[in-house]
Structures are given as structure tokens and as C-alpha cells.
PDB file of C-alpha atoms and ligand atoms in Angstrom:
ATOM      1  CA  UNK S   1       5.780  16.752   6.572  1.00 95.00           C
ATOM      2  CA  UNK S   2       5.466  13.463   5.012  1.00 98.00           C
ATOM      3  CA  UNK S   3       2.261  12.505   2.963  1.00 98.00           C
ATOM      4  CA  UNK S   4       1.011   9.481   4.523  1.00 98.00           C
ATOM      5  CA  UNK S   5      -0.995   6.777   1.082  1.00 99.00           C
ATOM      6  CA  UNK S   6      -2.362   3.293   2.322  1.00 98.00           C
ATOM      7  CA  UNK S   7      -2.621   1.095  -0.240  1.00 98.00           C
ATOM      8  CA  UNK S   8      -6.130  -1.349   0.473  1.00 98.00           C
ATOM      9  CA  UNK S   9      -8.343  -3.800  -0.416  1.00 98.00           C
ATOM     10  CA  UNK S  10      -9.616  -6.602   1.727  1.00 98.00           C
ATOM     11  CA  UNK S  11      -9.344  -8.971  -0.710  1.00 97.00           C
ATOM     12  CA  UNK S  12      -5.859 -10.942  -1.226  1.00 97.00           C
ATOM     13  CA  UNK S  13      -3.737 -10.931  -4.382  1.00 97.00           C
ATOM     14  CA  UNK S  14      -5.034  -7.416  -5.593  1.00 97.00           C
ATOM     15  CA  UNK S  15      -1.836  -5.890  -6.506  1.00 98.00           C
ATOM     16  CA  UNK S  16      -1.770  -4.161  -2.863  1.00 98.00           C
ATOM     17  CA  UNK S  17       2.473  -5.386  -2.146  1.00 98.00           C
ATOM     18  CA  UNK S  18       3.238  -4.836  -6.249  1.00 98.00           C
ATOM     19  CA  UNK S  19       1.576  -1.180  -5.732  1.00 98.00           C
ATOM     20  CA  UNK S  20       2.881  -0.290  -2.976  1.00 98.00           C
ATOM     21  CA  UNK S  21       6.615  -1.415  -4.297  1.00 98.00           C
ATOM     22  CA  UNK S  22       6.231   0.362  -7.606  1.00 98.00           C
ATOM     23  CA  UNK S  23       5.048   3.680  -6.451  1.00 98.00           C
ATOM     24  CA  UNK S  24       8.152   3.620  -3.586  1.00 98.00           C
ATOM     25  CA  UNK S  25      10.079   2.556  -6.534  1.00 98.00           C
ATOM     26  CA  UNK S  26       8.587   5.734  -8.388  1.00 98.00           C
ATOM     27  CA  UNK S  27       8.730   8.531  -6.534  1.00 98.00           C
ATOM     28  CA  UNK S  28      12.205   7.231  -5.130  1.00 98.00           C
ATOM     29  CA  UNK S  29      12.947   7.982  -8.922  1.00 98.00           C
ATOM     30  CA  UNK S  30      11.585  11.919  -8.828  1.00 98.00           C
ATOM     31  CA  UNK S  31      13.553  12.397  -5.710  1.00 98.00           C
ATOM     32  CA  UNK S  32      11.671  11.558  -3.216  1.00 98.00           C
ATOM     33  CA  UNK S  33      12.762  10.754   0.166  1.00 98.00           C
ATOM     34  CA  UNK S  34      10.335   7.381   1.003  1.00 98.00           C
ATOM     35  CA  UNK S  35       9.938   5.382   4.136  1.00 98.00           C
ATOM     36  CA  UNK S  36       7.429   2.343   3.047  1.00 98.00           C
ATOM     37  CA  UNK S  37       5.992   0.691   6.284  1.00 98.00           C
ATOM     38  CA  UNK S  38       5.013  -3.234   5.435  1.00 98.00           C
ATOM     39  CA  UNK S  39       1.584  -3.173   7.870  1.00 98.00           C
ATOM     40  CA  UNK S  40       1.001  -7.062   6.407  1.00 98.00           C
ATOM     41  CA  UNK S  41       2.388  -9.834   8.554  1.00 98.00           C
ATOM     42  CA  UNK S  42       3.052 -11.922   5.516  1.00 98.00           C
ATOM     43  CA  UNK S  43       6.161  -9.355   4.849  1.00 98.00           C
ATOM     44  CA  UNK S  44       6.093  -9.591   1.425  1.00 98.00           C
ATOM     45  CA  UNK S  45       7.062  -5.960   0.825  1.00 98.00           C
ATOM     46  CA  UNK S  46       9.785  -6.448   3.621  1.00 98.00           C
ATOM     47  CA  UNK S  47      11.221  -9.111   1.281  1.00 98.00           C
ATOM     48  CA  UNK S  48      11.255  -7.705  -2.209  1.00 98.00           C
ATOM     49  CA  UNK S  49      12.569  -4.090  -0.735  1.00 98.00           C
ATOM     50  CA  UNK S  50      15.972  -6.417   0.467  1.00 98.00           C
ATOM     51  CA  UNK S  51      14.573  -5.482   3.966  1.00 98.00           C
ATOM     52  CA  UNK S  52      15.592  -8.160   7.278  1.00 97.00           C
ATOM     53  CA  UNK S  53      12.226  -9.754   8.314  1.00 97.00           C
ATOM     54  CA  UNK S  54      13.540 -13.285  10.429  1.00 97.00           C
ATOM     55  CA  UNK S  55      11.073 -13.973  12.958  1.00 95.00           C
ATOM     56  CA  UNK S  56      14.231 -13.180  15.723  1.00 94.00           C
ATOM     57  CA  UNK S  57      14.899  -9.599  14.550  1.00 93.00           C
ATOM     58  CA  UNK S  58      14.126  -7.396  17.095  1.00 91.00           C
ATOM     59  CA  UNK S  59      13.377  -4.462  14.831  1.00 94.00           C
ATOM     60  CA  UNK S  60      10.342  -4.464  12.786  1.00 98.00           C
ATOM     61  CA  UNK S  61       6.926  -2.772  12.976  1.00 98.00           C
ATOM     62  CA  UNK S  62       5.698  -5.283  15.567  1.00 97.00           C
ATOM     63  CA  UNK S  63       8.144  -3.848  18.135  1.00 97.00           C
ATOM     64  CA  UNK S  64       7.890   0.215  17.308  1.00 98.00           C
ATOM     65  CA  UNK S  65       3.826  -0.659  18.172  1.00 97.00           C
ATOM     66  CA  UNK S  66       5.029  -2.659  21.333  1.00 96.00           C
ATOM     67  CA  UNK S  67       6.716   0.908  22.608  1.00 96.00           C
ATOM     68  CA  UNK S  68      10.358  -1.593  22.769  1.00 96.00           C
ATOM     69  CA  UNK S  69      12.321   0.617  20.209  1.00 97.00           C
ATOM     70  CA  UNK S  70      11.796   4.285  19.014  1.00 97.00           C
ATOM     71  CA  UNK S  71      10.404   4.432  15.248  1.00 98.00           C
ATOM     72  CA  UNK S  72      13.347   5.298  13.669  1.00 98.00           C
ATOM     73  CA  UNK S  73      15.517   2.498  15.408  1.00 98.00           C
ATOM     74  CA  UNK S  74      13.671  -0.050  13.698  1.00 98.00           C
ATOM     75  CA  UNK S  75      13.669   1.932  10.192  1.00 98.00           C
ATOM     76  CA  UNK S  76      16.223  -0.476   7.427  1.00 98.00           C
ATOM     77  CA  UNK S  77      17.612   1.618   4.842  1.00 98.00           C
ATOM     78  CA  UNK S  78      18.159  -0.754   1.816  1.00 98.00           C
ATOM     79  CA  UNK S  79      19.667  -0.216  -1.649  1.00 98.00           C
ATOM     80  CA  UNK S  80      15.589   0.415  -2.413  1.00 98.00           C
ATOM     81  CA  UNK S  81      14.199   1.904  -0.156  1.00 98.00           C
ATOM     82  CA  UNK S  82      13.798   3.118   3.802  1.00 98.00           C
ATOM     83  CA  UNK S  83      11.577   0.682   5.228  1.00 98.00           C
ATOM     84  CA  UNK S  84      10.212  -0.666   8.127  1.00 98.00           C
ATOM     85  CA  UNK S  85       9.372  -4.708   8.501  1.00 98.00           C
ATOM     86  CA  UNK S  86       7.166  -6.743   9.508  1.00 98.00           C
ATOM     87  CA  UNK S  87       6.636 -10.441   9.971  1.00 98.00           C
ATOM     88  CA  UNK S  88       4.109 -12.962  11.513  1.00 97.00           C
ATOM     89  CA  UNK S  89       4.704 -11.061  14.330  1.00 97.00           C
ATOM     90  CA  UNK S  90       2.642  -8.421  13.889  1.00 97.00           C
ATOM     91  CA  UNK S  91      -0.394 -10.878  13.895  1.00 96.00           C
ATOM     92  CA  UNK S  92       0.136 -10.462  17.581  1.00 95.00           C
ATOM     93  CA  UNK S  93      -1.509  -7.096  17.901  1.00 93.00           C
ATOM     94  CA  UNK S  94      -4.755  -8.237  17.616  1.00 88.00           C
ATOM     95  CA  UNK S  95      -4.521 -10.210  21.006  1.00 90.00           C
ATOM     96  CA  UNK S  96      -2.417  -8.049  22.655  1.00 94.00           C
ATOM     97  CA  UNK S  97      -3.901  -4.749  22.296  1.00 92.00           C
ATOM     98  CA  UNK S  98      -7.618  -5.275  23.365  1.00 91.00           C
ATOM     99  CA  UNK S  99      -8.278  -1.767  25.264  1.00 91.00           C
ATOM    100  CA  UNK S 100      -9.318   1.851  23.979  1.00 92.00           C
ATOM    101  CA  UNK S 101      -6.962   3.530  21.761  1.00 94.00           C
ATOM    102  CA  UNK S 102      -5.984   0.339  20.103  1.00 96.00           C
ATOM    103  CA  UNK S 103      -6.448   1.917  16.608  1.00 97.00           C
ATOM    104  CA  UNK S 104      -3.679   4.915  17.297  1.00 98.00           C
ATOM    105  CA  UNK S 105      -0.740   2.975  17.595  1.00 98.00           C
ATOM    106  CA  UNK S 106       0.328   3.002  14.388  1.00 98.00           C
ATOM    107  CA  UNK S 107      -0.346   6.972  13.567  1.00 98.00           C
ATOM    108  CA  UNK S 108       1.469   7.308  16.754  1.00 98.00           C
ATOM    109  CA  UNK S 109       4.235   5.467  15.839  1.00 98.00           C
ATOM    110  CA  UNK S 110       4.431   7.586  12.602  1.00 98.00           C
ATOM    111  CA  UNK S 111       4.354  10.649  14.140  1.00 98.00           C
ATOM    112  CA  UNK S 112       8.165  11.582  15.009  1.00 98.00           C
ATOM    113  CA  UNK S 113       9.248  10.402  12.009  1.00 98.00           C
ATOM    114  CA  UNK S 114       6.897  12.548  10.088  1.00 98.00           C
ATOM    115  CA  UNK S 115       9.886  15.135   9.342  1.00 98.00           C
ATOM    116  CA  UNK S 116      12.159  12.842   7.664  1.00 98.00           C
ATOM    117  CA  UNK S 117      10.211  11.900   4.496  1.00 98.00           C
ATOM    118  CA  UNK S 118       8.509  13.297   1.919  1.00 98.00           C
ATOM    119  CA  UNK S 119       5.988  10.086   1.357  1.00 98.00           C
ATOM    120  CA  UNK S 120       4.931   7.481   3.507  1.00 99.00           C
ATOM    121  CA  UNK S 121       3.750   4.074   1.868  1.00 99.00           C
ATOM    122  CA  UNK S 122       1.681   1.697   4.124  1.00 99.00           C
ATOM    123  CA  UNK S 123       1.418  -1.798   2.898  1.00 98.00           C
ATOM    124  CA  UNK S 124      -1.788  -3.441   3.930  1.00 98.00           C
ATOM    125  CA  UNK S 125      -2.688  -7.269   4.588  1.00 98.00           C
ATOM    126  CA  UNK S 126      -5.757  -8.496   3.485  1.00 98.00           C
ATOM    127  CA  UNK S 127      -9.509  -7.599   5.978  1.00 97.00           C
ATOM    128  CA  UNK S 128     -10.388  -5.549   7.645  1.00 96.00           C
ATOM    129  CA  UNK S 129      -9.207  -6.095  10.983  1.00 96.00           C
ATOM    130  CA  UNK S 130      -7.726  -3.830  13.860  1.00 97.00           C
ATOM    131  CA  UNK S 131      -4.572  -3.731  11.648  1.00 98.00           C
ATOM    132  CA  UNK S 132      -6.158  -2.090   7.997  1.00 98.00           C
ATOM    133  CA  UNK S 133      -8.011   0.458  11.145  1.00 98.00           C
ATOM    134  CA  UNK S 134      -4.683   1.630  12.124  1.00 98.00           C
ATOM    135  CA  UNK S 135      -3.150   1.444   8.553  1.00 98.00           C
ATOM    136  CA  UNK S 136      -6.582   4.113   7.947  1.00 98.00           C
ATOM    137  CA  UNK S 137      -6.257   6.166  10.954  1.00 98.00           C
ATOM    138  CA  UNK S 138      -2.420   6.944  10.412  1.00 98.00           C
ATOM    139  CA  UNK S 139      -2.890   7.993   6.827  1.00 98.00           C
ATOM    140  CA  UNK S 140      -4.026  11.060   4.842  1.00 98.00           C
ATOM    141  CA  UNK S 141      -5.629   8.901   1.857  1.00 98.00           C
ATOM    142  CA  UNK S 142      -6.519   5.216   0.291  1.00 98.00           C
ATOM    143  CA  UNK S 143      -5.866   3.777  -2.606  1.00 98.00           C
ATOM    144  CA  UNK S 144      -6.841   0.699  -3.325  1.00 98.00           C
ATOM    145  CA  UNK S 145      -6.155  -1.586  -5.981  1.00 98.00           C
ATOM    146  CA  UNK S 146      -9.283  -3.647  -7.901  1.00 97.00           C
ATOM    147  CA  UNK S 147      -8.623  -6.875 -10.139  1.00 95.00           C
ATOM    148  CA  UNK S 148     -10.840  -6.093 -12.929  1.00 92.00           C
ATOM    149  CA  UNK S 149     -13.793  -8.506 -11.897  1.00 91.00           C
ATOM    150  CA  UNK S 150     -17.389  -8.070 -11.124  1.00 90.00           C
ATOM    151  CA  UNK S 151     -16.323  -9.680  -7.615  1.00 92.00           C
ATOM    152  CA  UNK S 152     -13.840  -7.820  -6.517  1.00 93.00           C
ATOM    153  CA  UNK S 153     -15.344  -4.232  -8.178  1.00 94.00           C
ATOM    154  CA  UNK S 154     -18.399  -5.538  -5.676  1.00 93.00           C
ATOM    155  CA  UNK S 155     -16.143  -5.869  -2.412  1.00 96.00           C
ATOM    156  CA  UNK S 156     -15.725  -2.122  -2.832  1.00 97.00           C
ATOM    157  CA  UNK S 157     -18.740  -1.227  -0.795  1.00 97.00           C
ATOM    158  CA  UNK S 158     -17.070  -3.077   2.048  1.00 97.00           C
ATOM    159  CA  UNK S 159     -14.460  -1.493   1.711  1.00 98.00           C
ATOM    160  CA  UNK S 160     -15.839   2.251   1.447  1.00 98.00           C
ATOM    161  CA  UNK S 161     -18.053   1.149   4.648  1.00 98.00           C
ATOM    162  CA  UNK S 162     -14.669   1.026   6.818  1.00 98.00           C
ATOM    163  CA  UNK S 163     -13.538   3.879   5.503  1.00 98.00           C
ATOM    164  CA  UNK S 164     -16.709   5.655   6.673  1.00 98.00           C
ATOM    165  CA  UNK S 165     -16.329   4.059  10.131  1.00 98.00           C
ATOM    166  CA  UNK S 166     -12.250   5.558  10.611  1.00 98.00           C
ATOM    167  CA  UNK S 167     -13.357   8.801   9.479  1.00 98.00           C
ATOM    168  CA  UNK S 168     -16.042   8.908  12.088  1.00 98.00           C
ATOM    169  CA  UNK S 169     -14.283   7.429  14.864  1.00 97.00           C
ATOM    170  CA  UNK S 170     -10.428   8.120  14.503  1.00 98.00           C
ATOM    171  CA  UNK S 171      -9.811   9.860  11.077  1.00 98.00           C
ATOM    172  CA  UNK S 172     -12.512  12.531   9.660  1.00 98.00           C
ATOM    173  CA  UNK S 173      -9.996  13.794   7.038  1.00 98.00           C
ATOM    174  CA  UNK S 174      -9.269  10.498   5.644  1.00 98.00           C
ATOM    175  CA  UNK S 175      -9.598  10.918   1.880  1.00 98.00           C
ATOM    176  CA  UNK S 176     -10.049   8.178  -1.267  1.00 98.00           C
ATOM    177  CA  UNK S 177      -7.208   8.810  -3.370  1.00 98.00           C
ATOM    178  CA  UNK S 178      -9.005   6.694  -5.800  1.00 98.00           C
ATOM    179  CA  UNK S 179      -9.590   2.743  -7.176  1.00 98.00           C
ATOM    180  CA  UNK S 180      -6.843   1.385  -9.218  1.00 98.00           C
ATOM    181  CA  UNK S 181      -7.605  -1.392 -11.920  1.00 97.00           C
ATOM    182  CA  UNK S 182      -4.487  -3.597 -11.957  1.00 96.00           C
ATOM    183  CA  UNK S 183      -3.888  -7.447 -14.035  1.00 94.00           C
ATOM    184  CA  UNK S 184      -5.451  -5.091 -16.861  1.00 93.00           C
ATOM    185  CA  UNK S 185      -6.055  -6.737 -20.219  1.00 90.00           C
ATOM    186  CA  UNK S 186      -7.076  -3.822 -22.686  1.00 79.00           C
ATOM    187  CA  UNK S 187      -7.664  -6.064 -25.686  1.00 76.00           C
ATOM    188  CA  UNK S 188     -10.514  -7.677 -23.901  1.00 74.00           C
ATOM    189  CA  UNK S 189     -13.694  -6.499 -24.780  1.00 78.00           C
ATOM    190  CA  UNK S 190     -15.024  -7.653 -21.735  1.00 80.00           C
ATOM    191  CA  UNK S 191     -11.906  -4.750 -20.039  1.00 82.00           C
ATOM    192  CA  UNK S 192     -14.397  -2.056 -21.585  1.00 84.00           C
ATOM    193  CA  UNK S 193     -17.650  -3.520 -19.396  1.00 90.00           C
ATOM    194  CA  UNK S 194     -15.721  -3.748 -16.372  1.00 91.00           C
ATOM    195  CA  UNK S 195     -14.193   0.090 -16.964  1.00 93.00           C
ATOM    196  CA  UNK S 196     -17.782   1.765 -17.613  1.00 93.00           C
ATOM    197  CA  UNK S 197     -18.828  -0.856 -13.806  1.00 94.00           C
ATOM    198  CA  UNK S 198     -16.067   0.412 -12.240  1.00 95.00           C
ATOM    199  CA  UNK S 199     -16.792   3.620 -12.435  1.00 96.00           C
ATOM    200  CA  UNK S 200     -20.232   3.476 -12.114  1.00 96.00           C
ATOM    201  CA  UNK S 201     -19.280   1.510  -8.534  1.00 96.00           C
ATOM    202  CA  UNK S 202     -16.464   3.906  -7.690  1.00 97.00           C
ATOM    203  CA  UNK S 203     -18.637   6.870  -8.378  1.00 96.00           C
ATOM    204  CA  UNK S 204     -21.593   5.692  -5.887  1.00 97.00           C
ATOM    205  CA  UNK S 205     -19.148   5.397  -3.545  1.00 97.00           C
ATOM    206  CA  UNK S 206     -17.835   9.279  -3.676  1.00 97.00           C
ATOM    207  CA  UNK S 207     -14.591   7.347  -5.003  1.00 97.00           C
ATOM    208  CA  UNK S 208     -12.061   8.945  -7.960  1.00 97.00           C
ATOM    209  CA  UNK S 209     -11.883   5.865 -10.548  1.00 97.00           C
ATOM    210  CA  UNK S 210      -8.599   6.640 -11.773  1.00 98.00           C
ATOM    211  CA  UNK S 211      -7.557   7.495 -15.502  1.00 97.00           C
ATOM    212  CA  UNK S 212      -4.474   4.943 -15.457  1.00 97.00           C
ATOM    213  CA  UNK S 213      -4.707   1.413 -15.154  1.00 96.00           C
ATOM    214  CA  UNK S 214      -2.275  -1.043 -14.330  1.00 97.00           C
ATOM    215  CA  UNK S 215      -1.713  -3.165 -17.379  1.00 96.00           C
ATOM    216  CA  UNK S 216      -0.966  -7.219 -16.614  1.00 96.00           C
ATOM    217  CA  UNK S 217       2.620  -8.273 -16.668  1.00 97.00           C
ATOM    218  CA  UNK S 218       4.694 -11.243 -14.998  1.00 98.00           C
ATOM    219  CA  UNK S 219       8.095  -8.709 -15.483  1.00 98.00           C
ATOM    220  CA  UNK S 220       6.301  -6.760 -11.910  1.00 98.00           C
ATOM    221  CA  UNK S 221       6.360 -11.011 -10.524  1.00 98.00           C
ATOM    222  CA  UNK S 222      10.081 -11.220 -11.731  1.00 98.00           C
ATOM    223  CA  UNK S 223      11.356  -8.149 -10.319  1.00 98.00           C
ATOM    224  CA  UNK S 224       9.619  -8.951  -6.823  1.00 98.00           C
ATOM    225  CA  UNK S 225      11.467 -12.351  -6.503  1.00 98.00           C
ATOM    226  CA  UNK S 226      14.450 -11.180  -7.878  1.00 98.00           C
ATOM    227  CA  UNK S 227      14.310  -8.395  -5.227  1.00 98.00           C
ATOM    228  CA  UNK S 228      15.029  -5.862  -7.699  1.00 98.00           C
ATOM    229  CA  UNK S 229      13.376  -1.930  -8.454  1.00 98.00           C
ATOM    230  CA  UNK S 230      11.324  -2.604 -10.804  1.00 98.00           C
ATOM    231  CA  UNK S 231      11.574   0.804 -13.211  1.00 97.00           C
ATOM    232  CA  UNK S 232      15.603  -0.584 -12.727  1.00 98.00           C
ATOM    233  CA  UNK S 233      14.565  -3.834 -13.581  1.00 98.00           C
ATOM    234  CA  UNK S 234      11.945  -3.545 -16.922  1.00 98.00           C
ATOM    235  CA  UNK S 235      11.940  -0.045 -17.358  1.00 97.00           C
ATOM    236  CA  UNK S 236      10.487  -0.460 -21.034  1.00 97.00           C
ATOM    237  CA  UNK S 237       8.119  -2.792 -19.722  1.00 98.00           C
ATOM    238  CA  UNK S 238       4.047  -1.516 -20.299  1.00 97.00           C
ATOM    239  CA  UNK S 239       2.966  -1.944 -16.693  1.00 98.00           C
ATOM    240  CA  UNK S 240       5.819  -0.194 -15.493  1.00 98.00           C
ATOM    241  CA  UNK S 241       5.198   2.736 -17.169  1.00 98.00           C
ATOM    242  CA  UNK S 242       1.911   2.553 -16.087  1.00 98.00           C
ATOM    243  CA  UNK S 243       3.005   2.360 -12.496  1.00 98.00           C
ATOM    244  CA  UNK S 244       5.060   5.573 -13.499  1.00 98.00           C
ATOM    245  CA  UNK S 245       2.436   7.018 -14.719  1.00 98.00           C
ATOM    246  CA  UNK S 246      -0.115   6.326 -12.097  1.00 98.00           C
ATOM    247  CA  UNK S 247       2.617   8.392  -9.633  1.00 98.00           C
ATOM    248  CA  UNK S 248       2.058  11.062 -11.731  1.00 98.00           C
ATOM    249  CA  UNK S 249      -1.470  11.272 -11.290  1.00 98.00           C
ATOM    250  CA  UNK S 250      -1.634  10.414  -7.615  1.00 98.00           C
ATOM    251  CA  UNK S 251       1.006  13.820  -7.572  1.00 98.00           C
ATOM    252  CA  UNK S 252      -1.785  16.157  -9.545  1.00 98.00           C
ATOM    253  CA  UNK S 253      -4.099  14.638  -7.117  1.00 98.00           C
ATOM    254  CA  UNK S 254      -2.420  15.335  -3.999  1.00 98.00           C
ATOM    255  CA  UNK S 255      -2.561  12.007  -2.459  1.00 98.00           C
ATOM    256  CA  UNK S 256       1.435  11.711  -3.182  1.00 98.00           C
TER     257      UNK S 256
HETATM  258  N1  ATP E   1      -0.274  -5.974 -13.112  1.00 60.60           N
HETATM  259  C1  ATP E   1       0.105  -7.220 -12.739  1.00 60.60           C
HETATM  260  N2  ATP E   1       0.509  -8.111 -13.604  1.00 60.60           N
HETATM  261  C2  ATP E   1       0.928  -9.502 -13.721  1.00 60.60           C
HETATM  262  N3  ATP E   1       1.151  -9.597 -12.162  1.00 60.60           N
HETATM  263  C3  ATP E   1       1.030  -9.201 -10.787  1.00 60.60           C
HETATM  264  C4  ATP E   1       0.294  -7.782 -11.297  1.00 60.60           C
HETATM  265  N4  ATP E   1       0.229  -6.930 -10.505  1.00 60.60           N
HETATM  266  C5  ATP E   1       0.731  -7.877  -8.846  1.00 60.60           C
HETATM  267  N5  ATP E   1       0.889  -9.116  -9.577  1.00 60.60           N
HETATM  268  C6  ATP E   1       1.228 -10.278  -9.132  1.00 60.60           C
HETATM  269  O1  ATP E   1      -0.178 -10.946  -8.304  1.00 60.60           O
HETATM  270  C7  ATP E   1       0.658 -11.591  -7.136  1.00 60.60           C
HETATM  271  C8  ATP E   1      -0.543 -10.811  -5.806  1.00 60.60           C
HETATM  272  O2  ATP E   1       0.176  -9.334  -6.302  1.00 60.60           O
HETATM  273  P1  ATP E   1       0.443  -9.126  -4.937  1.00 60.60           P
HETATM  274  O3  ATP E   1       0.805  -9.732  -3.510  1.00 60.60           O
HETATM  275  O4  ATP E   1       0.916  -7.359  -4.718  1.00 60.60           O
HETATM  276  O5  ATP E   1      -1.459  -8.598  -3.630  1.00 60.60           O
HETATM  277  P2  ATP E   1      -1.985  -8.443  -2.537  1.00 60.60           P
HETATM  278  O6  ATP E   1      -3.097  -7.070  -2.958  1.00 60.60           O
HETATM  279  O7  ATP E   1      -0.827  -7.579  -2.308  1.00 60.60           O
HETATM  280  O8  ATP E   1      -1.710  -9.586  -1.799  1.00 60.60           O
HETATM  281  P3  ATP E   1      -2.096  -9.756  -0.292  1.00 60.60           P
HETATM  282  O9  ATP E   1      -3.504  -9.411   0.013  1.00 60.60           O
HETATM  283  O10 ATP E   1      -1.366 -11.447  -0.225  1.00 60.60           O
HETATM  284  O11 ATP E   1      -1.067  -8.669  -0.096  1.00 60.60           O
HETATM  285  C9  ATP E   1       2.321 -11.194  -7.205  1.00 60.60           C
HETATM  286  O12 ATP E   1       3.099 -12.768  -7.403  1.00 60.60           O
HETATM  287  C10 ATP E   1       2.359 -10.117  -7.956  1.00 60.60           C
HETATM  288  O13 ATP E   1       3.923 -10.346  -7.924  1.00 60.60           O
HETATM  289 MG1   MG E   2       0.426  -7.911   0.102  1.00 60.60          MG
END
């Protein structure tokens, strides 16, 4: 049965999509059967994994959530990965589902495909609205990419609050997979101080600070713009190596 990991942070541009993409590529290189769910109406993961997410297409995660198609009918098999894509239609879910039980939509959708994969990765949108609540309700664990600055770290308090709410209401077994610092520039003195602050803040919330940090590298952006597998695109790049290490660490922590 697939392990489901959600990559989340309410702040924008912290590396959620890049992390989801890189974990998927790392797991695929280990021979794992991986399904990526693009759960962000921006559709960035769909783009970088070469999925078709044009507005007129009829087989996105939105159509699965609405029950218009079986989940398996919405899976696209791209040269990079299996993906259920998303586009702006997904933002309609907030308005279209207002009743009781709306936090279980994604969990119900994933149930029929759990046996087809080893890992399911969910890329979530910025914000802590109903889409994020659905992703947390469906997942076994949440990975939190964070920028190495103090305001980003302080945002973890709110993020952890949402995890706690979901544990109380719809997913008691939800684990915090850990905090991973991204865009890291190791040679800056401030980075060391930030790492210590991250350890304190995450530690106080009971969330592990992961040993792996992901260094800053424009190669990650370029690989995604060109819709390439980041590992094949630049196997020796520092940030790519970091992501491979992150895969190993998350496997050792039993969340992948
Ligand atoms: N380690 C890194 N080094 C350099 N650039 C990075 C790194 N990680 C991500 N980026 C780039 O930073 C930008 C934001 O990253 P990404 O899209 O993954 O963030 P996000 O959290 O998914 O954003 P959003 O909240 O909008 O969904 C992208 O252009 C991405 O290529
Ligand atoms: Mg994103």
C-alpha cells in the first residue's frame, strides 16, 4: 500500500513544488512506483512533470474530486512520472463543496489507487484552506520546506496548528515528517544561526528538523522550466545531491 506524503507550507515560493518534483524523481531512480498529485490550482507541478493541464481538458484532480471520473482515469503517464494534474478549476472546490465531510474528498479519491503505487506525493498550494486540509486528511505525513529566514520559521507555528486541528478532526495518525531548509547558502554565517533557530522552533513544536538541507541552485529552476528529470539534468549539482540525500533520510524515517 502506498505511503502518502504531503509537501506543505502556507507561505508561497518556499520550494514545495520543487521538493515534490525532486522527491518523485529520486524515488523513481530507486525503482519505486510513484504517483504525484498536483493539488495546487497554479498547476506548477503538472507543468514540470510534463502533464497536460489545459483548462479544457476533462481529467484533472478536480474532475476526480467531483466524482466525474474514476481516479484511475485521471492519471497521466508522462515520461517523468505518473501524475494527476491540476489547473485553476481546482480553486472552485472551496465554493462548490461547503457541506459536512468536505475534508475527506481527496482521501476518498486516493483509496482506489493505493495498491498501484509505493509512494504518493501531494504538492499543496500556499495557504491553509480546504485544499490543504484535504491534503492533510489524505496523507500519512507532512513534509515542510522552509526558507532559512526567521519569518519563515515563525510560520511553522501556524502550520503546526493546522496539523493539530486535522489530527483532532479527520486524521488522528498524521505525522510531521520534518522541516527541511531550502535555498540554503552554507557559507553564510547567518545560515548557522538560522539552523540553530530552526532546531529550536521545530523542536518546541515536536517536529524534527531534518539533517538534510537543500542548497540554493538555479539548476533546479532550469530543470523545471525545461520539464526535465532534475537528476538526469544535472546529476552532480549540489542541490540535486541534497535532494537524493533527502530521499534517503525520509526513507530511513519511514515516511517514504
Ligand atoms: N533550492 C533552490 N535553489 C534555487 N531555486 C529554488 C530552490 N528551490 C526552489 N527554487 C525556485 O524557487 C521558486 C519557487 O519554488 P517552488 O515553486 O518550488 O515553491 P512553492 O513553495 O511551490 O511555491 P508556491 O507557493 O507558489 O506553490 C521556483 O522558481 C523554483 O525553481
Ligand atoms: Mg508550488
